[in-house]
Coordinates of C-alpha atoms in Angstrom, one line a residue:
M6 CA -5.8 13.8 -15.2
T7 CA -7.9 11.6 -13.5
I8 CA -9.5 7.7 -13.3
S9 CA -13.4 8.4 -14.0
I10 CA -15.1 4.8 -12.7
I11 CA -18.8 4.7 -14.0
G12 CA -21.2 2.4 -11.6
S13 CA -20.4 2.2 -8.1
G14 CA -21.4 -1.1 -7.4
K15 CA -19.8 -4.5 -6.3
V16 CA -17.2 -4.7 -9.4
G17 CA -16.9 -0.5 -9.7
A18 CA -16.1 -0.4 -6.0
S19 CA -13.7 -3.1 -6.5
I20 CA -11.9 -1.8 -9.1
A21 CA -11.6 1.5 -7.3
L22 CA -10.2 0.3 -5.1
N23 CA -7.7 -2.0 -6.5
C24 CA -6.7 1.3 -8.6
G25 CA -6.2 2.9 -5.2
L26 CA -3.9 -0.4 -3.8
R27 CA -1.9 0.6 -6.8
E28 CA -1.7 4.2 -6.3
L29 CA -2.7 4.5 -10.3
D30 CA -3.4 7.8 -9.6
S31 CA -3.6 11.1 -7.2
K32 CA -7.6 11.0 -7.9
I33 CA -9.7 8.8 -8.6
N34 CA -13.5 9.3 -9.3
L35 CA -16.2 6.9 -8.3
V36 CA -20.0 7.8 -10.4
D37 CA -23.0 6.9 -9.9
I38 CA -26.5 8.1 -10.5
I39 CA -28.1 6.7 -7.5
E40 CA -27.3 9.1 -4.5
G41 CA -24.6 8.6 -2.1
L42 CA -23.5 5.0 -3.3
P43 CA -20.7 6.5 -5.1
Q44 CA -19.8 8.3 -1.9
G45 CA -19.8 6.0 1.1
E46 CA -18.3 4.0 -1.4
A47 CA -15.0 6.7 -1.6
M48 CA -15.5 7.2 2.3
D49 CA -15.1 3.5 2.6
I50 CA -12.3 2.4 0.3
N51 CA -10.1 5.7 1.5
H52 CA -10.7 4.7 5.4
Q53 CA -8.7 2.0 4.6
L54 CA -6.1 3.4 2.2
S55 CA -5.0 5.9 4.6
V56 CA -4.1 3.8 7.4
Q57 CA -2.2 2.5 4.5
G58 CA -0.5 5.3 3.6
L59 CA -1.4 5.6 0.8
D60 CA -2.6 8.7 -1.0
S61 CA -5.3 8.3 -3.8
D62 CA -7.8 10.4 -3.0
L63 CA -11.1 8.4 -3.5
I64 CA -14.0 10.9 -5.0
G65 CA -17.6 9.4 -4.9
T66 CA -20.1 11.9 -6.9
N67 CA -23.7 12.2 -8.4
D68 CA -21.8 14.5 -11.6
F69 CA -20.9 12.8 -15.2
S70 CA -19.4 15.8 -16.4
V71 CA -16.3 15.0 -13.6
V72 CA -14.9 12.5 -16.5
R73 CA -14.5 15.7 -18.4
D74 CA -10.5 15.8 -17.0
S75 CA -9.8 11.9 -16.7
K76 CA -7.5 10.3 -18.8
I77 CA -9.1 6.8 -18.3
V78 CA -13.1 6.3 -18.2
I79 CA -13.6 3.3 -17.2
L80 CA -17.8 1.4 -17.7
V81 CA -18.9 -0.6 -15.3
A82 CA -22.8 0.3 -15.7
G83 CA -24.8 -2.3 -16.3
V84 CA -27.0 -5.1 -14.6
G85 CA -25.2 -8.0 -13.7
R86 CA -25.4 -11.4 -14.2
K87 CA -27.8 -13.4 -11.4
P88 CA -27.4 -17.1 -11.5
G89 CA -28.2 -19.8 -14.3
M90 CA -28.2 -16.4 -16.4
T91 CA -25.4 -16.6 -19.3
R92 CA -24.1 -13.0 -20.6
M93 CA -25.5 -12.7 -23.3
D94 CA -29.3 -12.6 -21.7
L95 CA -27.9 -9.1 -20.5
L96 CA -28.0 -7.6 -24.0
K97 CA -31.0 -5.9 -24.7
T98 CA -31.1 -4.3 -20.8
N99 CA -26.9 -3.6 -21.1
A100 CA -27.3 -1.9 -24.2
S101 CA -29.5 1.0 -23.8
I102 CA -28.0 1.5 -20.7
V103 CA -24.3 1.1 -22.3
K104 CA -25.6 3.6 -25.5
D105 CA -26.0 6.1 -22.9
V106 CA -23.5 6.0 -20.7
A107 CA -20.7 6.1 -23.8
T108 CA -22.9 9.4 -25.4
K109 CA -22.7 10.8 -21.9
I110 CA -18.7 10.1 -21.9
S111 CA -18.1 11.3 -25.3
Q112 CA -19.6 14.7 -24.6
H113 CA -17.9 15.2 -21.5
N114 CA -14.5 13.7 -22.8
K115 CA -13.4 13.5 -26.4
N116 CA -9.5 12.0 -25.3
A117 CA -10.2 9.6 -23.0
I118 CA -8.9 6.1 -22.9
L119 CA -12.4 3.9 -22.4
I120 CA -12.2 0.1 -20.7
V121 CA -15.3 -1.9 -20.8
V122 CA -16.6 -4.0 -18.2
T123 CA -20.5 -4.5 -18.3
N124 CA -21.6 -7.8 -19.8
P125 CA -22.0 -8.9 -22.9
L126 CA -18.8 -7.9 -23.3
D127 CA -17.6 -7.9 -26.2
P128 CA -20.8 -6.6 -27.8
M129 CA -20.6 -4.3 -25.7
T130 CA -16.7 -3.3 -26.3
Y131 CA -18.3 -2.6 -29.8
L132 CA -21.2 -0.3 -29.4
A133 CA -19.2 1.6 -27.4
L134 CA -16.3 2.1 -29.1
K135 CA -19.5 2.8 -32.1
T136 CA -21.0 5.0 -30.5
T137 CA -18.0 7.3 -28.7
K138 CA -16.9 7.6 -31.9
Y139 CA -13.3 7.1 -30.3
P140 CA -9.8 5.7 -32.3
K141 CA -9.6 2.3 -32.3
N142 CA -6.9 2.0 -30.1
K143 CA -8.7 3.8 -27.0
V144 CA -11.4 1.7 -26.8
M145 CA -11.2 -1.7 -24.8
G146 CA -12.9 -4.7 -23.1
M147 CA -12.1 -6.1 -19.9
G148 CA -12.4 -9.6 -20.4
G149 CA -9.9 -11.9 -21.7
M150 CA -7.7 -10.5 -18.3
L151 CA -10.3 -11.8 -16.2
D152 CA -10.6 -15.0 -18.0
L153 CA -6.8 -15.5 -17.8
S154 CA -6.6 -15.3 -14.0
R155 CA -9.1 -18.0 -13.7
F156 CA -6.9 -20.4 -16.2
A157 CA -4.3 -19.6 -14.0
S158 CA -6.2 -20.3 -11.0
F159 CA -6.8 -24.0 -12.6
I160 CA -3.3 -24.1 -13.4
H161 CA -1.7 -23.5 -10.6
E162 CA -5.0 -26.1 -9.0
Y163 CA -3.6 -28.7 -11.2
T164 CA 0.3 -28.4 -10.8
K165 CA 0.6 -27.5 -8.0
L166 CA 3.3 -25.0 -8.9
S167 CA 3.8 -21.4 -7.9
R168 CA 1.3 -19.2 -9.4
E169 CA 5.1 -16.7 -9.9
S170 CA 5.8 -19.1 -12.3
I171 CA 2.3 -19.6 -14.6
S172 CA 1.7 -18.0 -17.7
A173 CA -1.2 -18.2 -19.6
M174 CA -3.2 -16.9 -22.5
V175 CA -7.5 -17.1 -22.9
I176 CA -8.9 -15.3 -26.4
S177 CA -12.3 -15.2 -27.8
E178 CA -15.7 -14.4 -26.6
H179 CA -15.7 -12.9 -23.0
G180 CA -18.5 -15.9 -22.4
E181 CA -18.8 -19.5 -22.9
K182 CA -17.4 -19.5 -26.0
M183 CA -14.0 -18.3 -24.8
L184 CA -11.1 -20.0 -25.6
P185 CA -8.5 -21.2 -23.1
L186 CA -5.5 -21.5 -25.0
I187 CA -2.7 -24.1 -23.6
R188 CA -1.3 -24.2 -26.3
F189 CA 0.1 -21.1 -25.7
S190 CA 0.2 -21.2 -21.5
S191 CA 4.0 -21.9 -19.6
I192 CA 5.0 -22.3 -16.3
S193 CA 8.6 -20.5 -16.4
G194 CA 8.4 -20.6 -20.3
I195 CA 8.4 -24.6 -20.3
P196 CA 5.1 -25.4 -22.2
L197 CA 1.7 -26.6 -20.5
N198 CA 2.1 -29.5 -22.0
N199 CA 5.3 -31.0 -19.8
F200 CA 3.3 -30.6 -16.7
I201 CA -0.6 -31.8 -16.9
N202 CA -1.4 -34.4 -19.1
E203 CA -4.4 -34.8 -21.6
N204 CA -7.5 -35.5 -19.2
Q205 CA -6.3 -32.7 -16.7
S206 CA -5.8 -30.2 -20.8
N207 CA -9.2 -31.0 -20.6
E208 CA -10.9 -30.1 -17.3
I209 CA -8.7 -27.2 -17.1
Y210 CA -10.0 -25.8 -20.3
E211 CA -13.9 -26.9 -19.4
K212 CA -13.4 -25.5 -15.7
T213 CA -12.0 -22.2 -16.9
K214 CA -15.0 -21.9 -19.2
Q215 CA -17.2 -22.6 -16.2
V216 CA -15.9 -21.0 -12.8
A217 CA -17.7 -17.5 -13.5
A218 CA -21.3 -19.2 -13.3
E219 CA -20.6 -20.8 -10.8
V220 CA -19.0 -18.1 -8.8
I221 CA -22.2 -16.5 -8.7
K222 CA -23.6 -19.7 -8.2
L223 CA -22.7 -19.8 -5.3
K224 CA -22.2 -15.9 -4.0
G225 CA -24.1 -13.6 -6.3
A226 CA -21.8 -11.9 -8.2
T227 CA -17.4 -12.2 -9.4
V228 CA -15.7 -8.7 -7.8
Y229 CA -12.3 -9.6 -7.0
A230 CA -10.9 -10.9 -9.8
P231 CA -12.8 -8.3 -12.4
G232 CA -11.6 -5.4 -9.5
N233 CA -8.4 -6.6 -10.1
A234 CA -8.5 -7.0 -13.6
V235 CA -9.1 -3.8 -14.4
A236 CA -6.4 -2.1 -12.5
T237 CA -4.0 -4.1 -14.4
M238 CA -5.1 -2.9 -17.1
T239 CA -5.1 1.2 -16.2
E240 CA -1.5 0.1 -14.9
A241 CA -0.7 -0.7 -18.6
I242 CA -2.4 2.9 -19.4
I243 CA -0.5 5.1 -16.5
K244 CA 2.5 3.6 -16.3
D245 CA 3.0 3.0 -20.1
K246 CA 4.3 -0.4 -19.5
K247 CA 3.8 -2.7 -22.8
S248 CA 2.4 -4.9 -21.2
V249 CA 0.8 -8.6 -23.7
I250 CA -2.8 -8.7 -22.7
P251 CA -5.5 -10.1 -23.8
L252 CA -8.8 -7.5 -24.0
S253 CA -11.5 -7.1 -26.8
A254 CA -10.2 -4.9 -29.1
Y255 CA -11.6 -3.7 -32.5
L256 CA -10.4 -5.9 -35.6
E257 CA -9.5 -4.6 -39.2
G258 CA -7.9 -8.0 -40.4
E259 CA -6.4 -9.2 -37.9
F260 CA -6.8 -12.7 -37.1
G261 CA -8.3 -12.7 -40.7
V262 CA -11.7 -10.8 -38.8
N263 CA -13.0 -7.4 -39.3
D264 CA -15.5 -5.0 -37.8
V265 CA -16.1 -7.2 -34.4
C266 CA -14.6 -6.7 -30.6
I267 CA -13.2 -9.8 -29.3
G268 CA -10.9 -11.2 -27.0
V269 CA -6.9 -11.0 -28.6
P270 CA -3.8 -9.9 -26.8
A271 CA -2.7 -6.5 -27.5
V272 CA 0.4 -4.4 -26.5
V273 CA -1.6 -1.5 -23.5
G274 CA 0.5 1.1 -23.0
K275 CA 0.0 4.5 -22.6
D276 CA -1.7 5.1 -25.8
G277 CA -4.1 2.2 -25.0
I278 CA -3.6 -0.6 -27.4
E279 CA -0.2 -0.2 -29.5
K280 CA -0.2 -3.6 -31.3
I281 CA -2.7 -6.9 -31.8
V282 CA -0.7 -9.4 -31.2
E283 CA -1.7 -12.7 -34.6
L284 CA -1.1 -15.9 -32.8
P285 CA -0.5 -19.0 -34.9
L286 CA -3.8 -21.0 -35.0
N287 CA -4.3 -24.8 -35.0
D288 CA -6.9 -25.8 -36.7
F289 CA -9.0 -26.8 -33.6
E290 CA -8.0 -23.3 -32.0
R291 CA -9.0 -21.8 -35.2
Q292 CA -12.3 -23.8 -35.2
E293 CA -13.0 -22.4 -30.9
F294 CA -12.6 -18.8 -32.2
E295 CA -15.1 -18.4 -35.1
K296 CA -17.4 -20.3 -33.1
G297 CA -17.1 -16.8 -30.6
I298 CA -16.5 -14.1 -33.3
Q299 CA -20.2 -15.8 -34.3
N300 CA -21.9 -15.3 -30.8
V301 CA -20.5 -12.1 -31.0
R302 CA -21.7 -11.2 -34.3
E303 CA -25.3 -12.3 -33.7
A304 CA -25.5 -10.7 -30.5
I305 CA -24.0 -7.4 -32.9
S306 CA -26.9 -7.8 -35.5
S307 CA -29.5 -7.0 -32.4
L308 CA -27.8 -3.4 -31.3
P309 CA -29.0 -0.3 -31.4
L310 CA -26.4 1.2 -33.4

């Protein structure tokens, strides 16, 4: 069984490289409709892996049918954000792409675990779930793991403490309504609020929500952190790690929410989403979480389901 990545632009290639560096499978497919692009990216990545003694082989192809043997399919196809755009600005364009790609995935493979990366992440995860008709545990969106990496980076910046000691959590929408959870974050098990004051807490909270737009403004796209985030999720599945990862999942009563995909903590293993971890949110956290749900519901209402 292999890993297939659909979409070989900057993020797709970064995912492929990160999966290769971790040797998550002996063969990793990089698929795209653009002639030559996945083949060229695969060659370039293979050249790096070869001198590092790593034995994952990247296969670049325009043949979509290669997904038939894949345990994990990663859907990255779509248009990326431009400076000044929100993730929701991509809704109409990317919905048609995701629906088409998800249909093809389900035609070739009925048993894969699907990781969605295309923005706006939560509505696209919902669309992919409904289009493929896969079990809800086998469809997940990447957002929370990426948001967590940014949150943890700011915690490190403010505390000057080792990144290795930092444990962070972000839930809700992968977008402007994301919810960095200061109260559920810690340094070596010690609550984060023991290391920062209220003003610093507020600054970290706001910066985490805004930093993706800043990166896009400065360099045009976010590439490396998304690639690592998806590889982390993929590794949890391949190695059955039972990792607790924030991701976009379909809720049926968890957190008091139904029929929406939204960022929540989940146990990830060989069967995909094995359990959703419900958190006792306080009034402020619940209010912010609900804002994210409302945003995603509005987007879902316009999807071509």
